[in-house]
mmCIF file of C-alpha atoms and ligand atoms in Angstrom:
data_model
loop_
_atom_site.group_PDB
_atom_site.id
_atom_site.type_symbol
_atom_site.label_atom_id
_atom_site.label_comp_id
_atom_site.label_asym_id
_atom_site.label_seq_id
_atom_site.Cartn_x
_atom_site.Cartn_y
_atom_site.Cartn_z
ATOM 1 C CA UNK A 1 0.000 0.000 0.000
ATOM 2 C CA UNK A 2 1.382 3.429 -0.850
ATOM 3 C CA UNK A 3 -1.542 5.756 -0.132
ATOM 4 C CA UNK A 4 -2.555 6.927 3.329
ATOM 5 C CA UNK A 5 -6.065 6.330 4.588
ATOM 6 C CA UNK A 6 -8.012 9.467 5.561
ATOM 7 C CA UNK A 7 -10.068 7.613 8.181
ATOM 8 C CA UNK A 8 -8.796 8.461 11.641
ATOM 9 C CA UNK A 9 -9.250 6.222 14.680
ATOM 10 C CA UNK A 10 -10.830 8.960 16.717
ATOM 11 C CA UNK A 11 -13.510 9.686 19.269
ATOM 12 C CA UNK A 12 -14.893 12.680 21.157
ATOM 13 C CA UNK A 13 -14.227 13.388 24.809
ATOM 14 C CA UNK A 14 -16.422 16.285 25.934
ATOM 15 C CA UNK A 15 -15.856 18.982 23.345
ATOM 16 C CA UNK A 16 -12.416 17.643 22.316
ATOM 17 C CA UNK A 17 -11.535 15.223 19.519
ATOM 18 C CA UNK A 18 -9.049 12.494 20.395
ATOM 19 C CA UNK A 19 -7.052 10.804 17.612
ATOM 20 C CA UNK A 20 -5.254 7.552 18.344
ATOM 21 C CA UNK A 21 -1.769 7.134 16.914
ATOM 22 C CA UNK A 22 -0.733 3.500 16.732
ATOM 23 C CA UNK A 23 2.791 2.303 16.269
ATOM 24 C CA UNK A 24 5.457 0.956 18.601
ATOM 25 C CA UNK A 25 4.307 3.267 21.434
ATOM 26 C CA UNK A 26 0.671 4.291 20.879
ATOM 27 C CA UNK A 27 -0.411 7.739 22.026
ATOM 28 C CA UNK A 28 -3.272 10.204 21.676
ATOM 29 C CA UNK A 29 -3.585 13.608 20.065
ATOM 30 C CA UNK A 30 -6.214 15.729 21.831
ATOM 31 C CA UNK A 31 -7.673 18.596 19.794
ATOM 32 C CA UNK A 32 -9.830 21.050 21.704
ATOM 33 C CA UNK A 33 -10.000 24.418 23.413
ATOM 34 C CA UNK A 34 -8.718 25.585 26.797
ATOM 35 C CA UNK A 35 -6.528 22.501 27.327
ATOM 36 C CA UNK A 36 -4.207 23.905 30.029
ATOM 37 C CA UNK A 37 -5.608 21.706 32.806
ATOM 38 C CA UNK A 38 -5.687 18.635 30.525
ATOM 39 C CA UNK A 39 -1.960 19.089 29.846
ATOM 40 C CA UNK A 40 -1.293 19.361 33.582
ATOM 41 C CA UNK A 41 -3.411 16.273 34.328
ATOM 42 C CA UNK A 42 -1.509 14.298 31.717
ATOM 43 C CA UNK A 43 1.858 15.415 33.151
ATOM 44 C CA UNK A 44 0.723 14.189 36.576
ATOM 45 C CA UNK A 45 -0.567 10.942 35.054
ATOM 46 C CA UNK A 46 2.901 10.101 33.643
ATOM 47 C CA UNK A 47 4.154 9.659 37.203
ATOM 48 C CA UNK A 48 6.664 12.511 36.888
ATOM 49 C CA UNK A 49 7.713 14.504 39.914
ATOM 50 C CA UNK A 50 9.346 17.280 37.926
ATOM 51 C CA UNK A 51 8.326 18.800 34.587
ATOM 52 C CA UNK A 52 10.466 20.931 32.259
ATOM 53 C CA UNK A 53 8.598 23.200 29.855
ATOM 54 C CA UNK A 54 10.641 24.202 26.802
ATOM 55 C CA UNK A 55 9.190 27.316 25.150
ATOM 56 C CA UNK A 56 10.058 30.296 22.974
ATOM 57 C CA UNK A 57 10.222 33.768 24.579
ATOM 58 C CA UNK A 58 6.931 34.730 22.911
ATOM 59 C CA UNK A 59 5.182 31.767 24.554
ATOM 60 C CA UNK A 60 6.363 32.635 28.091
ATOM 61 C CA UNK A 61 2.921 33.738 29.338
ATOM 62 C CA UNK A 62 0.872 30.683 28.247
ATOM 63 C CA UNK A 63 3.758 28.389 29.286
ATOM 64 C CA UNK A 64 3.599 29.953 32.779
ATOM 65 C CA UNK A 65 -0.147 29.203 32.895
ATOM 66 C CA UNK A 66 0.557 25.536 32.176
ATOM 67 C CA UNK A 67 3.327 25.617 34.818
ATOM 68 C CA UNK A 68 0.924 27.015 37.434
ATOM 69 C CA UNK A 69 -1.649 24.381 36.644
ATOM 70 C CA UNK A 70 0.995 21.637 37.043
ATOM 71 C CA UNK A 71 2.264 23.152 40.314
ATOM 72 C CA UNK A 72 -1.303 23.105 41.629
ATOM 73 C CA UNK A 73 -1.171 19.321 41.223
ATOM 74 C CA UNK A 74 1.915 19.170 43.465
ATOM 75 C CA UNK A 75 4.633 18.665 40.836
ATOM 76 C CA UNK A 76 7.823 20.700 40.453
ATOM 77 C CA UNK A 77 8.104 22.749 37.251
ATOM 78 C CA UNK A 78 11.007 24.484 35.490
ATOM 79 C CA UNK A 79 10.544 26.786 32.529
ATOM 80 C CA UNK A 80 13.275 26.680 29.881
ATOM 81 C CA UNK A 81 13.192 29.579 27.437
ATOM 82 C CA UNK A 82 14.994 28.898 24.134
ATOM 83 C CA UNK A 83 15.632 31.147 21.093
ATOM 84 C CA UNK A 84 12.998 31.561 18.395
ATOM 85 C CA UNK A 85 12.699 29.329 15.331
ATOM 86 C CA UNK A 86 15.713 27.401 13.961
ATOM 87 C CA UNK A 87 18.079 29.222 16.374
ATOM 88 C CA UNK A 88 16.663 26.852 19.019
ATOM 89 C CA UNK A 89 17.819 23.735 17.171
ATOM 90 C CA UNK A 90 21.548 23.936 17.874
ATOM 91 C CA UNK A 91 23.963 21.790 19.829
ATOM 92 C CA UNK A 92 24.682 24.778 22.094
ATOM 93 C CA UNK A 93 21.018 25.141 23.082
ATOM 94 C CA UNK A 94 20.693 21.376 23.563
ATOM 95 C CA UNK A 95 23.824 21.348 25.726
ATOM 96 C CA UNK A 96 22.448 24.180 27.860
ATOM 97 C CA UNK A 97 19.180 22.248 28.347
ATOM 98 C CA UNK A 98 21.019 19.052 29.322
ATOM 99 C CA UNK A 99 22.932 21.173 31.835
ATOM 100 C CA UNK A 100 19.716 22.557 33.312
ATOM 101 C CA UNK A 101 18.149 19.099 33.530
ATOM 102 C CA UNK A 102 21.223 17.930 35.460
ATOM 103 C CA UNK A 103 21.100 20.939 37.792
ATOM 104 C CA UNK A 104 17.421 20.268 38.540
ATOM 105 C CA UNK A 105 17.994 16.523 39.029
ATOM 106 C CA UNK A 106 15.689 15.375 36.215
ATOM 107 C CA UNK A 107 15.349 11.604 36.484
ATOM 108 C CA UNK A 108 14.122 8.922 34.072
ATOM 109 C CA UNK A 109 10.548 9.279 35.309
ATOM 110 C CA UNK A 110 10.363 13.056 34.781
ATOM 111 C CA UNK A 111 8.822 14.683 31.755
ATOM 112 C CA UNK A 112 9.531 17.411 29.214
ATOM 113 C CA UNK A 113 6.827 19.523 27.587
ATOM 114 C CA UNK A 114 7.563 21.030 24.163
ATOM 115 C CA UNK A 115 5.428 24.169 24.104
ATOM 116 C CA UNK A 116 5.771 26.117 20.853
ATOM 117 C CA UNK A 117 6.313 25.905 17.129
ATOM 118 C CA UNK A 118 7.966 23.084 15.197
ATOM 119 C CA UNK A 119 11.499 24.096 16.183
ATOM 120 C CA UNK A 120 10.588 23.841 19.871
ATOM 121 C CA UNK A 121 8.766 20.522 19.537
ATOM 122 C CA UNK A 122 11.730 19.120 17.519
ATOM 123 C CA UNK A 123 14.206 20.328 20.150
ATOM 124 C CA UNK A 124 12.143 19.292 23.180
ATOM 125 C CA UNK A 125 11.598 15.862 21.617
ATOM 126 C CA UNK A 126 15.334 15.515 20.997
ATOM 127 C CA UNK A 127 16.198 16.494 24.577
ATOM 128 C CA UNK A 128 13.650 13.977 25.860
ATOM 129 C CA UNK A 129 14.975 11.295 23.475
ATOM 130 C CA UNK A 130 18.544 11.744 24.675
ATOM 131 C CA UNK A 131 18.241 12.530 28.401
ATOM 132 C CA UNK A 132 19.062 9.344 30.310
ATOM 133 C CA UNK A 133 18.451 7.424 27.043
ATOM 134 C CA UNK A 134 14.901 8.675 26.769
ATOM 135 C CA UNK A 135 12.266 10.283 28.978
ATOM 136 C CA UNK A 136 8.676 11.211 28.184
ATOM 137 C CA UNK A 137 7.755 14.264 26.147
ATOM 138 C CA UNK A 138 4.330 15.878 25.911
ATOM 139 C CA UNK A 139 4.061 17.970 22.758
ATOM 140 C CA UNK A 140 1.956 21.148 22.808
ATOM 141 C CA UNK A 141 2.256 22.720 19.331
ATOM 142 C CA UNK A 142 1.293 26.390 19.159
ATOM 143 C CA UNK A 143 1.681 27.109 15.425
ATOM 144 C CA UNK A 144 -0.498 25.664 12.688
ATOM 145 C CA UNK A 145 2.477 23.966 11.039
ATOM 146 C CA UNK A 146 3.508 22.302 14.290
ATOM 147 C CA UNK A 147 -0.088 21.235 15.015
ATOM 148 C CA UNK A 148 -0.607 19.470 11.704
ATOM 149 C CA UNK A 149 2.920 18.220 11.121
ATOM 150 C CA UNK A 150 5.940 18.672 13.399
ATOM 151 C CA UNK A 151 4.456 17.688 16.766
ATOM 152 C CA UNK A 152 2.898 14.417 15.611
ATOM 153 C CA UNK A 153 4.982 11.471 14.453
ATOM 154 C CA UNK A 154 8.021 11.334 16.706
ATOM 155 C CA UNK A 155 10.624 13.000 14.493
ATOM 156 C CA UNK A 156 12.962 14.965 16.764
ATOM 157 C CA UNK A 157 16.273 16.624 16.078
ATOM 158 C CA UNK A 158 18.648 19.531 15.858
ATOM 159 C CA UNK A 159 20.574 21.065 12.946
ATOM 160 C CA UNK A 160 24.319 21.009 12.268
ATOM 161 C CA UNK A 161 26.462 23.198 10.020
ATOM 162 C CA UNK A 162 25.910 20.568 7.314
ATOM 163 C CA UNK A 163 22.129 20.663 7.231
ATOM 164 C CA UNK A 164 18.750 20.636 8.966
ATOM 165 C CA UNK A 165 17.735 17.778 11.265
ATOM 166 C CA UNK A 166 20.971 15.867 10.646
ATOM 167 C CA UNK A 167 21.181 14.792 14.292
ATOM 168 C CA UNK A 168 18.060 13.362 15.859
ATOM 169 C CA UNK A 169 15.986 10.397 16.864
ATOM 170 C CA UNK A 170 12.557 8.912 16.357
ATOM 171 C CA UNK A 171 11.005 9.416 19.794
ATOM 172 C CA UNK A 172 7.231 9.199 19.977
ATOM 173 C CA UNK A 173 5.537 11.663 22.292
ATOM 174 C CA UNK A 174 3.676 10.546 25.390
ATOM 175 C CA UNK A 175 0.760 12.644 24.128
ATOM 176 C CA UNK A 176 0.008 15.701 21.989
ATOM 177 C CA UNK A 177 -2.355 18.563 22.898
ATOM 178 C CA UNK A 178 -3.587 20.893 20.139
ATOM 179 C CA UNK A 179 -5.261 23.866 21.792
ATOM 180 C CA UNK A 180 -7.354 25.561 19.105
ATOM 181 C CA UNK A 181 -7.509 28.727 21.241
ATOM 182 C CA UNK A 182 -3.926 29.407 20.132
ATOM 183 C CA UNK A 183 -5.071 29.900 16.514
ATOM 184 C CA UNK A 184 -6.626 33.278 17.327
ATOM 185 C CA UNK A 185 -3.204 34.594 18.374
ATOM 186 C CA UNK A 186 -1.353 33.579 15.199
ATOM 187 C CA UNK A 187 -0.471 36.051 12.417
ATOM 188 C CA UNK A 188 -2.314 35.465 9.151
ATOM 189 C CA UNK A 189 0.912 34.610 7.272
ATOM 190 C CA UNK A 190 1.503 31.759 9.671
ATOM 191 C CA UNK A 191 -1.987 30.373 9.139
ATOM 192 C CA UNK A 192 -1.483 30.645 5.373
ATOM 193 C CA UNK A 193 1.922 28.931 5.460
ATOM 194 C CA UNK A 194 0.654 26.142 7.753
ATOM 195 C CA UNK A 195 -2.233 25.581 5.355
ATOM 196 C CA UNK A 196 0.207 24.189 2.776
ATOM 197 C CA UNK A 197 0.721 21.075 4.925
ATOM 198 C CA UNK A 198 -3.057 20.679 5.336
ATOM 199 C CA UNK A 199 -3.567 20.964 1.576
ATOM 200 C CA UNK A 200 -0.779 18.393 1.140
ATOM 201 C CA UNK A 201 -2.679 15.863 3.279
ATOM 202 C CA UNK A 202 -5.743 16.642 1.167
ATOM 203 C CA UNK A 203 -3.962 15.787 -2.077
ATOM 204 C CA UNK A 204 -2.258 12.651 -0.758
ATOM 205 C CA UNK A 205 -5.233 11.271 1.152
ATOM 206 C CA UNK A 206 -8.364 13.198 2.108
ATOM 207 C CA UNK A 207 -10.513 14.607 -0.689
ATOM 208 C CA UNK A 208 -12.848 16.276 1.826
ATOM 209 C CA UNK A 209 -10.000 18.659 2.704
ATOM 210 C CA UNK A 210 -9.722 19.615 -0.961
ATOM 211 C CA UNK A 211 -13.525 20.056 -1.151
ATOM 212 C CA UNK A 212 -13.441 22.483 1.787
ATOM 213 C CA UNK A 213 -10.828 24.685 0.053
ATOM 214 C CA UNK A 214 -12.836 24.600 -3.168
ATOM 215 C CA UNK A 215 -15.979 25.531 -1.256
ATOM 216 C CA UNK A 216 -14.691 28.472 0.794
ATOM 217 C CA UNK A 217 -10.945 29.226 0.997
ATOM 218 C CA UNK A 218 -11.395 32.062 3.509
ATOM 219 C CA UNK A 219 -13.317 29.794 5.884
ATOM 220 C CA UNK A 220 -10.346 27.406 5.610
ATOM 221 C CA UNK A 221 -8.128 30.106 7.166
ATOM 222 C CA UNK A 222 -10.675 30.966 9.841
ATOM 223 C CA UNK A 223 -10.422 29.512 13.356
ATOM 224 C CA UNK A 224 -14.186 29.858 13.613
ATOM 225 C CA UNK A 225 -14.699 28.425 10.117
ATOM 226 C CA UNK A 226 -13.409 25.195 8.565
ATOM 227 C CA UNK A 227 -9.935 25.427 10.120
ATOM 228 C CA UNK A 228 -10.546 23.263 13.241
ATOM 229 C CA UNK A 229 -12.067 20.499 11.092
ATOM 230 C CA UNK A 230 -9.164 20.736 8.631
ATOM 231 C CA UNK A 231 -6.634 20.439 11.458
ATOM 232 C CA UNK A 232 -8.390 17.339 12.783
ATOM 233 C CA UNK A 233 -8.577 15.758 9.314
ATOM 234 C CA UNK A 234 -4.957 16.542 8.574
ATOM 235 C CA UNK A 235 -3.750 15.088 11.898
ATOM 236 C CA UNK A 236 -5.873 11.990 11.253
ATOM 237 C CA UNK A 237 -4.022 11.411 7.963
ATOM 238 C CA UNK A 238 -0.651 11.931 9.614
ATOM 239 C CA UNK A 239 -1.623 9.661 12.527
ATOM 240 C CA UNK A 240 -2.517 6.876 10.087
ATOM 241 C CA UNK A 241 0.768 7.254 8.233
ATOM 242 C CA UNK A 242 3.116 7.393 11.227
ATOM 243 C CA UNK A 243 1.131 4.684 13.010
ATOM 244 C CA UNK A 244 2.000 2.337 10.143
ATOM 245 C CA UNK A 245 5.475 3.588 9.294
ATOM 246 C CA UNK A 246 7.188 5.473 12.100
ATOM 247 C CA UNK A 247 10.670 5.123 10.615
ATOM 248 C CA UNK A 248 9.857 6.214 7.073
ATOM 249 C CA UNK A 249 10.539 2.940 5.348
ATOM 250 C CA UNK A 250 7.543 3.235 3.015
ATOM 251 C CA UNK A 251 4.200 4.953 3.565
ATOM 252 C CA UNK A 252 5.672 7.904 5.491
ATOM 253 C CA UNK A 253 7.400 9.016 2.272
ATOM 254 C CA UNK A 254 3.972 10.220 1.106
ATOM 255 C CA UNK A 255 4.207 13.059 3.654
ATOM 256 C CA UNK A 256 7.057 14.394 1.511
ATOM 257 C CA UNK A 257 4.661 15.377 -1.281
ATOM 258 C CA UNK A 258 6.034 18.688 -2.589
ATOM 259 C CA UNK A 259 8.979 18.586 -0.199
ATOM 260 C CA UNK A 260 11.890 17.602 -2.483
ATOM 261 C CA UNK A 261 11.723 20.843 -4.464
ATOM 262 C CA UNK A 262 10.676 22.752 -1.312
ATOM 263 C CA UNK A 263 13.850 21.743 0.530
ATOM 264 C CA UNK A 264 15.961 22.948 -2.416
ATOM 265 C CA UNK A 265 14.129 26.310 -2.390
ATOM 266 C CA UNK A 266 14.568 26.658 1.386
ATOM 267 C CA UNK A 267 18.297 25.988 1.059
ATOM 268 C CA UNK A 268 18.656 28.483 -1.794
ATOM 269 C CA UNK A 269 16.742 31.088 0.237
ATOM 270 C CA UNK A 270 18.917 30.460 3.342
ATOM 271 C CA UNK A 271 15.777 29.321 5.181
ATOM 272 C CA UNK A 272 14.293 32.837 5.002
ATOM 273 C CA UNK A 273 11.177 31.397 3.278
ATOM 274 C CA UNK A 274 8.455 29.955 5.454
ATOM 275 C CA UNK A 275 8.468 26.155 5.118
ATOM 276 C CA UNK A 276 4.796 26.080 4.078
ATOM 277 C CA UNK A 277 5.392 28.583 1.274
ATOM 278 C CA UNK A 278 8.217 26.425 -0.068
ATOM 279 C CA UNK A 279 5.980 23.328 0.164
ATOM 280 C CA UNK A 280 3.284 25.126 -1.858
ATOM 281 C CA UNK A 281 5.750 25.856 -4.673
ATOM 282 C CA UNK A 282 7.075 22.311 -4.312
ATOM 283 C CA UNK A 283 3.579 20.863 -4.794
ATOM 284 C CA UNK A 284 3.143 22.968 -7.952
ATOM 285 C CA UNK A 285 6.529 21.658 -9.139
ATOM 286 C CA UNK A 286 5.667 17.994 -8.655
ATOM 287 C CA UNK A 287 2.213 18.554 -10.143
ATOM 288 C CA UNK A 288 3.865 19.898 -13.314
ATOM 289 C CA UNK A 289 6.317 17.004 -13.365
ATOM 290 C CA UNK A 290 3.435 14.529 -13.031
ATOM 291 C CA UNK A 291 1.390 16.396 -15.654
ATOM 292 C CA UNK A 292 4.310 16.332 -18.111
ATOM 293 C CA UNK A 293 4.426 12.560 -17.577
ATOM 294 C CA UNK A 294 0.650 12.366 -18.144
ATOM 295 C CA UNK A 295 0.158 10.980 -14.626
ATOM 296 C CA UNK A 296 -2.346 13.746 -13.858
ATOM 297 C CA UNK A 297 -4.702 15.624 -16.141
ATOM 298 C CA UNK A 298 -5.023 19.335 -16.721
ATOM 299 C CA UNK A 299 -7.902 19.626 -14.253
ATOM 300 C CA UNK A 300 -5.852 18.258 -11.323
ATOM 301 C CA UNK A 301 -2.875 20.435 -12.235
ATOM 302 C CA UNK A 302 -5.091 23.520 -12.307
ATOM 303 C CA UNK A 303 -6.753 22.462 -9.052
ATOM 304 C CA UNK A 304 -3.347 22.594 -7.336
ATOM 305 C CA UNK A 305 -2.827 26.140 -8.594
ATOM 306 C CA UNK A 306 -6.367 27.290 -7.804
ATOM 307 C CA UNK A 307 -6.400 25.998 -4.235
ATOM 308 C CA UNK A 308 -2.921 27.190 -3.305
ATOM 309 C CA UNK A 309 -3.546 30.642 -4.800
ATOM 310 C CA UNK A 310 -6.986 30.893 -3.177
ATOM 311 C CA UNK A 311 -5.409 31.034 0.298
ATOM 312 C CA UNK A 312 -2.503 33.264 -0.742
ATOM 313 C CA UNK A 313 0.202 30.595 -1.070
ATOM 314 C CA UNK A 314 2.898 31.049 -3.758
ATOM 315 C CA UNK A 315 2.713 28.883 -6.891
ATOM 316 C CA UNK A 316 5.747 30.137 -8.838
ATOM 317 C CA UNK A 317 9.492 30.594 -8.400
ATOM 318 C CA UNK A 318 12.151 32.830 -9.947
ATOM 319 C CA UNK A 319 13.715 31.706 -13.237
ATOM 320 C CA UNK A 320 17.475 31.236 -13.664
ATOM 321 C CA UNK A 321 18.311 28.971 -10.699
ATOM 322 C CA UNK A 322 17.744 25.475 -12.060
ATOM 323 C CA UNK A 323 21.349 24.259 -11.732
ATOM 324 C CA UNK A 324 21.541 25.392 -8.110
ATOM 325 C CA UNK A 325 18.183 23.812 -7.253
ATOM 326 C CA UNK A 326 19.066 20.595 -9.076
ATOM 327 C CA UNK A 327 22.336 20.359 -7.118
ATOM 328 C CA UNK A 328 20.375 20.816 -3.877
ATOM 329 C CA UNK A 329 17.776 18.183 -4.906
ATOM 330 C CA UNK A 330 20.606 15.786 -5.794
ATOM 331 C CA UNK A 331 21.965 16.213 -2.237
ATOM 332 C CA UNK A 332 18.583 15.738 -0.493
ATOM 333 C CA UNK A 333 19.046 13.366 2.407
ATOM 334 C CA UNK A 334 16.037 11.302 1.337
ATOM 335 C CA UNK A 335 17.615 10.406 -2.018
ATOM 336 C CA UNK A 336 18.515 6.892 -2.997
ATOM 337 C CA UNK A 337 21.379 6.196 -5.435
ATOM 338 C CA UNK A 338 22.131 9.910 -5.725
ATOM 339 C CA UNK A 339 18.922 10.799 -7.587
ATOM 340 C CA UNK A 340 16.130 13.007 -6.267
ATOM 341 C CA UNK A 341 13.210 10.910 -5.122
ATOM 342 C CA UNK A 342 9.732 12.359 -5.493
ATOM 343 C CA UNK A 343 6.299 11.365 -4.311
ATOM 344 C CA UNK A 344 3.637 12.154 -6.874
ATOM 345 C CA UNK A 345 -0.089 11.598 -7.058
ATOM 346 C CA UNK A 346 -2.125 10.157 -9.902
ATOM 347 C CA UNK A 347 -5.386 11.391 -8.365
ATOM 348 C CA UNK A 348 -6.504 12.722 -4.985
ATOM 349 C CA UNK A 349 -5.514 10.076 -2.447
ATOM 350 C CA UNK A 350 -3.478 7.992 -4.926
ATOM 351 C CA UNK A 351 0.251 8.279 -4.315
ATOM 352 C CA UNK A 352 3.193 6.877 -6.234
ATOM 353 C CA UNK A 353 6.961 7.166 -6.066
ATOM 354 C CA UNK A 354 8.794 8.935 -8.888
ATOM 355 C CA UNK A 355 12.421 7.878 -8.371
ATOM 356 C CA UNK A 356 13.598 8.147 -11.971
ATOM 357 C CA UNK A 357 12.924 11.681 -13.230
ATOM 358 C CA UNK A 358 15.575 12.718 -15.748
ATOM 359 C CA UNK A 359 17.344 16.089 -15.596
ATOM 360 C CA UNK A 360 15.329 17.129 -18.679
ATOM 361 C CA UNK A 361 12.057 16.376 -16.876
ATOM 362 C CA UNK A 362 13.247 18.212 -13.772
ATOM 363 C CA UNK A 363 14.159 21.229 -15.889
ATOM 364 C CA UNK A 364 10.824 21.177 -17.753
ATOM 365 C CA UNK A 365 8.883 21.215 -14.457
ATOM 366 C CA UNK A 366 11.072 24.091 -13.237
ATOM 367 C CA UNK A 367 10.439 26.079 -16.405
ATOM 368 C CA UNK A 368 6.712 25.459 -15.976
ATOM 369 C CA UNK A 369 6.625 26.963 -12.463
ATOM 370 C CA UNK A 370 8.719 29.932 -13.580
ATOM 371 C CA UNK A 371 6.410 30.660 -16.524
HETATM 372 N N1 LIG B 401 7.147 16.092 8.174
HETATM 373 C C1 LIG B 401 7.113 14.845 7.543
HETATM 374 C C2 LIG B 401 7.132 13.697 8.487
HETATM 375 O O1 LIG B 401 6.845 13.863 9.656
HETATM 376 O O2 LIG B 401 7.464 12.616 8.080
#
């Protein structure tokens, strides 16, 4: 099987949705509103005596609320503020956190909470994976991208001078809490960029997601509109994928739809582009490549463009950089035998590998997105 199922194993608890993630260490993703006390209850339930909350400076206030709620249950709490975005994912920051865990006597039974965007959940997961050979981590994503992608699935890591996420571990979270109240605090550009990963799960698996964007793109960006449903659907797809293939030996590759070209763009732009914007251009790129191969028809190609544009995502890239982008794609760490490896679709929810695109095909798709 090489196409993810859109059907989540999920149920409602009060006003929250709970999605089960199977795999070596099953866990739950809770999606709801006002989850501070639920996070604290879960921390207590792990049996920890001490909790470390890793957060970005901008998340200090809500992280303190979670800390107070945990303290009220009689546990010790330490707040660890780390730099924003990728600046958090360095060996220096990790080393500082290990130092703090040692100073506060964190033991094997204690727990880390990753409270923030994808960089924080990656870092917190990595610290939890490595401290005393692995302690529990509760992930609390606060950006749309982290909610629908980074915080679910157990990929953790830091960057080195040679590339992103080169040092890391698969370390499944104890649990994930997606507090929809956070959406109201996010800038619009972040909602737009995060939407690229939702649209991706639509194309690779869940046609209802695509229908929602066709129906009302603005409601898809609205936390009082379709957005909560889209988040739940997107997490359900990801949960199915990582539940079957934690270590990316097959099905998980489908989550890379649009990502091979996106990674090359991000590298060329020195990571100044939002990841979701690069993924949007990357999906247009692979759609053109598939169209040129007659794997998809004109209607599906145009649907990619229409949906991405309808929420303000980019669908084109600058001309004149093919050789640089090709070199970056040839170095992608997911390659096999030195060739870029793409995931394409032949229809919504039908995925296939494209491991054998020639340089001429890669150039033709590039020229199409520059046109
Ligand atoms: N972000 C893709 C994955 O989790 O595999």
